[in-house]
JSON list of C-alpha atoms in Angstrom, two decimals:
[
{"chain": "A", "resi": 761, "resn": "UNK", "atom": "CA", "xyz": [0.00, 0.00, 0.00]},
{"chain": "A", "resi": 762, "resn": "UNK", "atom": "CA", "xyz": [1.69, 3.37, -0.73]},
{"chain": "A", "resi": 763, "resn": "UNK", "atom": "CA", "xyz": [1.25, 6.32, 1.47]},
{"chain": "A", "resi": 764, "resn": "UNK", "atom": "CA", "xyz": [-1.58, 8.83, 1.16]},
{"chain": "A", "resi": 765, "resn": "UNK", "atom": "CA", "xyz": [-3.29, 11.70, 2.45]},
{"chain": "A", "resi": 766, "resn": "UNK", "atom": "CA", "xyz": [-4.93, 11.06, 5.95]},
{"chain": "A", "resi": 767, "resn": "UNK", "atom": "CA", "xyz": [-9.04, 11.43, 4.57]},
{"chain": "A", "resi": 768, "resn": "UNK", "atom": "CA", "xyz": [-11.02, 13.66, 7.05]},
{"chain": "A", "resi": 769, "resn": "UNK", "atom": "CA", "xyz": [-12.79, 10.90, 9.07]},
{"chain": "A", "resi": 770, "resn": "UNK", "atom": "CA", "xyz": [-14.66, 13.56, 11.28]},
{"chain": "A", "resi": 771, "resn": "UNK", "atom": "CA", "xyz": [-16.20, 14.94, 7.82]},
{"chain": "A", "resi": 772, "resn": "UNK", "atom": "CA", "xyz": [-17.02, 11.02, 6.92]},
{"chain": "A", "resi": 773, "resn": "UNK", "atom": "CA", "xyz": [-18.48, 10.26, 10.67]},
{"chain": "A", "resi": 774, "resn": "UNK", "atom": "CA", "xyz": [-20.65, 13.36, 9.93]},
{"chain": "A", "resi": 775, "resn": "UNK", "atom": "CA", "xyz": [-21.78, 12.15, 6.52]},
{"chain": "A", "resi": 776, "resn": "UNK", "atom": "CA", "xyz": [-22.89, 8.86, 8.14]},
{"chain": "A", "resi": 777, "resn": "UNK", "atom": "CA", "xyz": [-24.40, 10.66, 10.68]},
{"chain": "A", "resi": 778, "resn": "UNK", "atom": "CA", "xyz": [-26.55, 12.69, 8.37]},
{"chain": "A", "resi": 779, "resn": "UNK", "atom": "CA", "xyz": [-27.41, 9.63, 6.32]},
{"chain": "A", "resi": 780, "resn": "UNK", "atom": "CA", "xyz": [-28.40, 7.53, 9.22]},
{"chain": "A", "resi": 781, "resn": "UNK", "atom": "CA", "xyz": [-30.60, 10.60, 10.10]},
{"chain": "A", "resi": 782, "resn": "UNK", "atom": "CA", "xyz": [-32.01, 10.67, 6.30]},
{"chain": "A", "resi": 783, "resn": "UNK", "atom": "CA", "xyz": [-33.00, 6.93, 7.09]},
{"chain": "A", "resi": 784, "resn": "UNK", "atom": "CA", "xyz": [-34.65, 7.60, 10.18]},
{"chain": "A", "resi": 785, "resn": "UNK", "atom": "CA", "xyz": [-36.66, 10.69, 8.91]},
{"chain": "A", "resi": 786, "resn": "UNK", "atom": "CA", "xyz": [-37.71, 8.28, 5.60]},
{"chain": "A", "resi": 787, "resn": "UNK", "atom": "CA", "xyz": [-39.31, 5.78, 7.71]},
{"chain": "A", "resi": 788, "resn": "UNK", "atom": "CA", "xyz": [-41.55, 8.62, 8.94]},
{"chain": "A", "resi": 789, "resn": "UNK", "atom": "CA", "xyz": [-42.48, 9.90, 5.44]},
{"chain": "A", "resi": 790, "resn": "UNK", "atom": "CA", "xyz": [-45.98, 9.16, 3.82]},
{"chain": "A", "resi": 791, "resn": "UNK", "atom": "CA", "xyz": [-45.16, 7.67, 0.38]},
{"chain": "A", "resi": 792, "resn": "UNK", "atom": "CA", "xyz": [-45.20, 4.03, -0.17]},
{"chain": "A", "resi": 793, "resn": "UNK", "atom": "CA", "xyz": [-43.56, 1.24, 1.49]},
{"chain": "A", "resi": 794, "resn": "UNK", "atom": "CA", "xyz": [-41.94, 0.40, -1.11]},
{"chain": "A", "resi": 795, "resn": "UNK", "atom": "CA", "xyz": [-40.23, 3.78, -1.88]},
{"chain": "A", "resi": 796, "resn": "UNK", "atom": "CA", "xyz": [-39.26, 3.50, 1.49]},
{"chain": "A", "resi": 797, "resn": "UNK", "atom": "CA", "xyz": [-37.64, 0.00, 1.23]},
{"chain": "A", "resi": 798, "resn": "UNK", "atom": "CA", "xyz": [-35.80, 1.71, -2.06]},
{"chain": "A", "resi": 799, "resn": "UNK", "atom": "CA", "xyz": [-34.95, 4.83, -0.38]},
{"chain": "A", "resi": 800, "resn": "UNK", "atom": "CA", "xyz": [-33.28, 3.05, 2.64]},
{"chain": "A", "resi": 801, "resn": "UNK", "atom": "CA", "xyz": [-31.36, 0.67, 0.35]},
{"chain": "A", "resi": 802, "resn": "UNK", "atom": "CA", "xyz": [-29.86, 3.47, -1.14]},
{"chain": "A", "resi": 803, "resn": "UNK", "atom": "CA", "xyz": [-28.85, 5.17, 1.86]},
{"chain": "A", "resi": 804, "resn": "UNK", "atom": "CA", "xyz": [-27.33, 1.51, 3.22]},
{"chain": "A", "resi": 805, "resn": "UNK", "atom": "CA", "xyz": [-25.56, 1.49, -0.02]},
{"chain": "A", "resi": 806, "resn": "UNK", "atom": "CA", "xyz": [-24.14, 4.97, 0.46]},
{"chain": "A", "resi": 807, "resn": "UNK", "atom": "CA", "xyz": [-23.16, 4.46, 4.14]},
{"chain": "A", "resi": 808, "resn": "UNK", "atom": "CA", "xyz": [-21.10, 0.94, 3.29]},
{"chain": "A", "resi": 809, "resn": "UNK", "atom": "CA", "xyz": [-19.47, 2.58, 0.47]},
{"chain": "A", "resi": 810, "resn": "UNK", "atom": "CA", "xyz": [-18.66, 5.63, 3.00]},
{"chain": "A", "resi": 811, "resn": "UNK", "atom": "CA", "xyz": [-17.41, 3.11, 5.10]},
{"chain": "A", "resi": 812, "resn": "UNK", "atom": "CA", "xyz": [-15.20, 0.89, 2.77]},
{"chain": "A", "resi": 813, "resn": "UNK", "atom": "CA", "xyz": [-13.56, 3.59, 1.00]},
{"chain": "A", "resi": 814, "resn": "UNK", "atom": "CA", "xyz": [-12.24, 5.86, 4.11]},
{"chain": "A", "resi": 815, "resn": "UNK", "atom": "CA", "xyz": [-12.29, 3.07, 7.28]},
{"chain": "A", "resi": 816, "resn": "UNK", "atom": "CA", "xyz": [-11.36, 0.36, 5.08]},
{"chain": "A", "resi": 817, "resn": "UNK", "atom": "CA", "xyz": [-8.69, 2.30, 3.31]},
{"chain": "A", "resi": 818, "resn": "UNK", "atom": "CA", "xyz": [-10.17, 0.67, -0.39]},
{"chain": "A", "resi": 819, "resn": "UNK", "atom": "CA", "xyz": [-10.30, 4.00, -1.96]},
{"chain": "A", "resi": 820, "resn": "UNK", "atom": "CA", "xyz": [-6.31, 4.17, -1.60]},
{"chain": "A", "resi": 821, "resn": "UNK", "atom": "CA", "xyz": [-6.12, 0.59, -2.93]},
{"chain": "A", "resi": 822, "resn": "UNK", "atom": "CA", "xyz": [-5.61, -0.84, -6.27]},
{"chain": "A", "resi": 823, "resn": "UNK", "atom": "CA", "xyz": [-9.05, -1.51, -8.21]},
{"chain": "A", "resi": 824, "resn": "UNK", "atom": "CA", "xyz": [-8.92, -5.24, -8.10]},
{"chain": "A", "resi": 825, "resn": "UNK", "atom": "CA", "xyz": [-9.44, -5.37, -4.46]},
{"chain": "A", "resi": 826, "resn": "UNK", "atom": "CA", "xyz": [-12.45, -2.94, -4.62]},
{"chain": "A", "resi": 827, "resn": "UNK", "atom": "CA", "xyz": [-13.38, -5.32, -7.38]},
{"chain": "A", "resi": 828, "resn": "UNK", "atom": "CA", "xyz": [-12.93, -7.77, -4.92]},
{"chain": "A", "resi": 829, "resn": "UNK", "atom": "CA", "xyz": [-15.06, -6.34, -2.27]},
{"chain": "A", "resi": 830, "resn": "UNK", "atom": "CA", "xyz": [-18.15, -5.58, -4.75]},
{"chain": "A", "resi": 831, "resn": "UNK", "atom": "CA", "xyz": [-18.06, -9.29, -5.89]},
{"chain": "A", "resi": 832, "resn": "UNK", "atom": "CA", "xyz": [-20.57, -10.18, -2.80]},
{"chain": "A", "resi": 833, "resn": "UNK", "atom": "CA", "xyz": [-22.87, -7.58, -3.51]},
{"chain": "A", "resi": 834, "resn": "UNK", "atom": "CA", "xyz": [-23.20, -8.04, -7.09]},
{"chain": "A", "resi": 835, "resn": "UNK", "atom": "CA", "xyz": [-23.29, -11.80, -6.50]},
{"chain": "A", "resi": 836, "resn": "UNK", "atom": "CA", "xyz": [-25.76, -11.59, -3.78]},
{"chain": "A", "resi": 837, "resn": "UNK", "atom": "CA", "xyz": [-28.30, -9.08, -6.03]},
{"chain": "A", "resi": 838, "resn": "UNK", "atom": "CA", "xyz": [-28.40, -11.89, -8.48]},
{"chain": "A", "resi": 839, "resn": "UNK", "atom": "CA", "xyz": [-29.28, -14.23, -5.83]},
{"chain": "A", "resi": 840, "resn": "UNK", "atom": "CA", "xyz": [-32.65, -12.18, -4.87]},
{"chain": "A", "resi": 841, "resn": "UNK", "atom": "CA", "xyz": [-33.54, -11.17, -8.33]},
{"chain": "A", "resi": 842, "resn": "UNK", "atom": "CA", "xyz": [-33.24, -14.69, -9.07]},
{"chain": "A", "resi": 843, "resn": "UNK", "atom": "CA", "xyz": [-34.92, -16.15, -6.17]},
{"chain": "A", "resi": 844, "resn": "UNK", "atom": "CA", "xyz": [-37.72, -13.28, -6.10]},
{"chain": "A", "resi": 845, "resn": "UNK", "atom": "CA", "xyz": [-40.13, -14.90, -8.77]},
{"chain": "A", "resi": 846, "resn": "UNK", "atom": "CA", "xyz": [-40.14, -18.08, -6.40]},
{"chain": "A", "resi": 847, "resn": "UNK", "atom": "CA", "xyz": [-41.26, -16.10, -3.75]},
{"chain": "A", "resi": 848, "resn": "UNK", "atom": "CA", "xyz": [-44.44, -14.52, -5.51]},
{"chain": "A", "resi": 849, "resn": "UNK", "atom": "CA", "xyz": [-45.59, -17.70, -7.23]},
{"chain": "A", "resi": 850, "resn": "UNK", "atom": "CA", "xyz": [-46.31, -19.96, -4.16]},
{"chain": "A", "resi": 851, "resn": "UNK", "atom": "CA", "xyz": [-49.40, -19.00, -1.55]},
{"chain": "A", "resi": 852, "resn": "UNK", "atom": "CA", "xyz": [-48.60, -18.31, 1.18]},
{"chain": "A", "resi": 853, "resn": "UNK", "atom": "CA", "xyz": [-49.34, -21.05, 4.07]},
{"chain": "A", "resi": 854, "resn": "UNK", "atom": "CA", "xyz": [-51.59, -19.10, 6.46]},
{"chain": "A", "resi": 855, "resn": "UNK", "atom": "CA", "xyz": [-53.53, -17.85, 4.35]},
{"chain": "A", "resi": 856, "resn": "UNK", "atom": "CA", "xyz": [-54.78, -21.10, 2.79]},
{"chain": "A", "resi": 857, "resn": "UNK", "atom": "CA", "xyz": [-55.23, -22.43, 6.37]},
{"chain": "A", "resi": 858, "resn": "UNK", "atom": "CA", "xyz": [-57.66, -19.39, 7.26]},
{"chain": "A", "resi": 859, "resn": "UNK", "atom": "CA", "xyz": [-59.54, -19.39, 3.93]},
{"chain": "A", "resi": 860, "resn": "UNK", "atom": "CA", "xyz": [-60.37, -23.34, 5.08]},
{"chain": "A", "resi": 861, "resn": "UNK", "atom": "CA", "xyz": [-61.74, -22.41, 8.57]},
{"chain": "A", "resi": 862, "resn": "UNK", "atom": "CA", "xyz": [-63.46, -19.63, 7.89]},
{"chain": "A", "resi": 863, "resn": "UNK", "atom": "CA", "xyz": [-65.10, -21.06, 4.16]}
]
């Protein structure tokens, strides 16, 4: 690792700050839940980029450990998008079970 500027982690503990305030203030918002659900993925995104440039020093690192680091992510995206249509297309158990007693 070669030697670089210090970053200003007071400047990056206030960014989180402010996002984790932006998350808190969206939960209390009246749009839909699933704006919400987008809005606070973003703002997770942000703050774990935040942290693994500055804390975990990956900005200052070469671009095939970043690439390293993102492989996860990327790989566990695919995993929901994939998995997602298997979660819509079965009933759900309860609901069978109260349609039965009730009809």
């Amino acid at each position: 690792m070669a030697a670089h500027s210090r970053p200003n982690y007071m400047a990056i503990f206030y960014w989180l700050a402010i996002l984790t305030a932006g998350e808190i203030a969206v939960t209390f918002l009246p749009i839909a839940k699933l704006l919400i659900g987008i809005l606070l993925v973003g703002f997770a995104l942000t703050k774990a980029s935040l942290v693994a440039l500055y804390f975990m020093h990956l900005r200052f690192e070469k671009p095939t450990l970043t690439l390293v680091a993102l492989t996860p992510l990327v790989l566990c995206t695919l995993l929901v998008f994939l998995l997602l249509p298997d979660h819509g297309g079965t009933e759900h158990r309860t609901t069978r079970e109260v349609a039965t007693t009730h009809g």
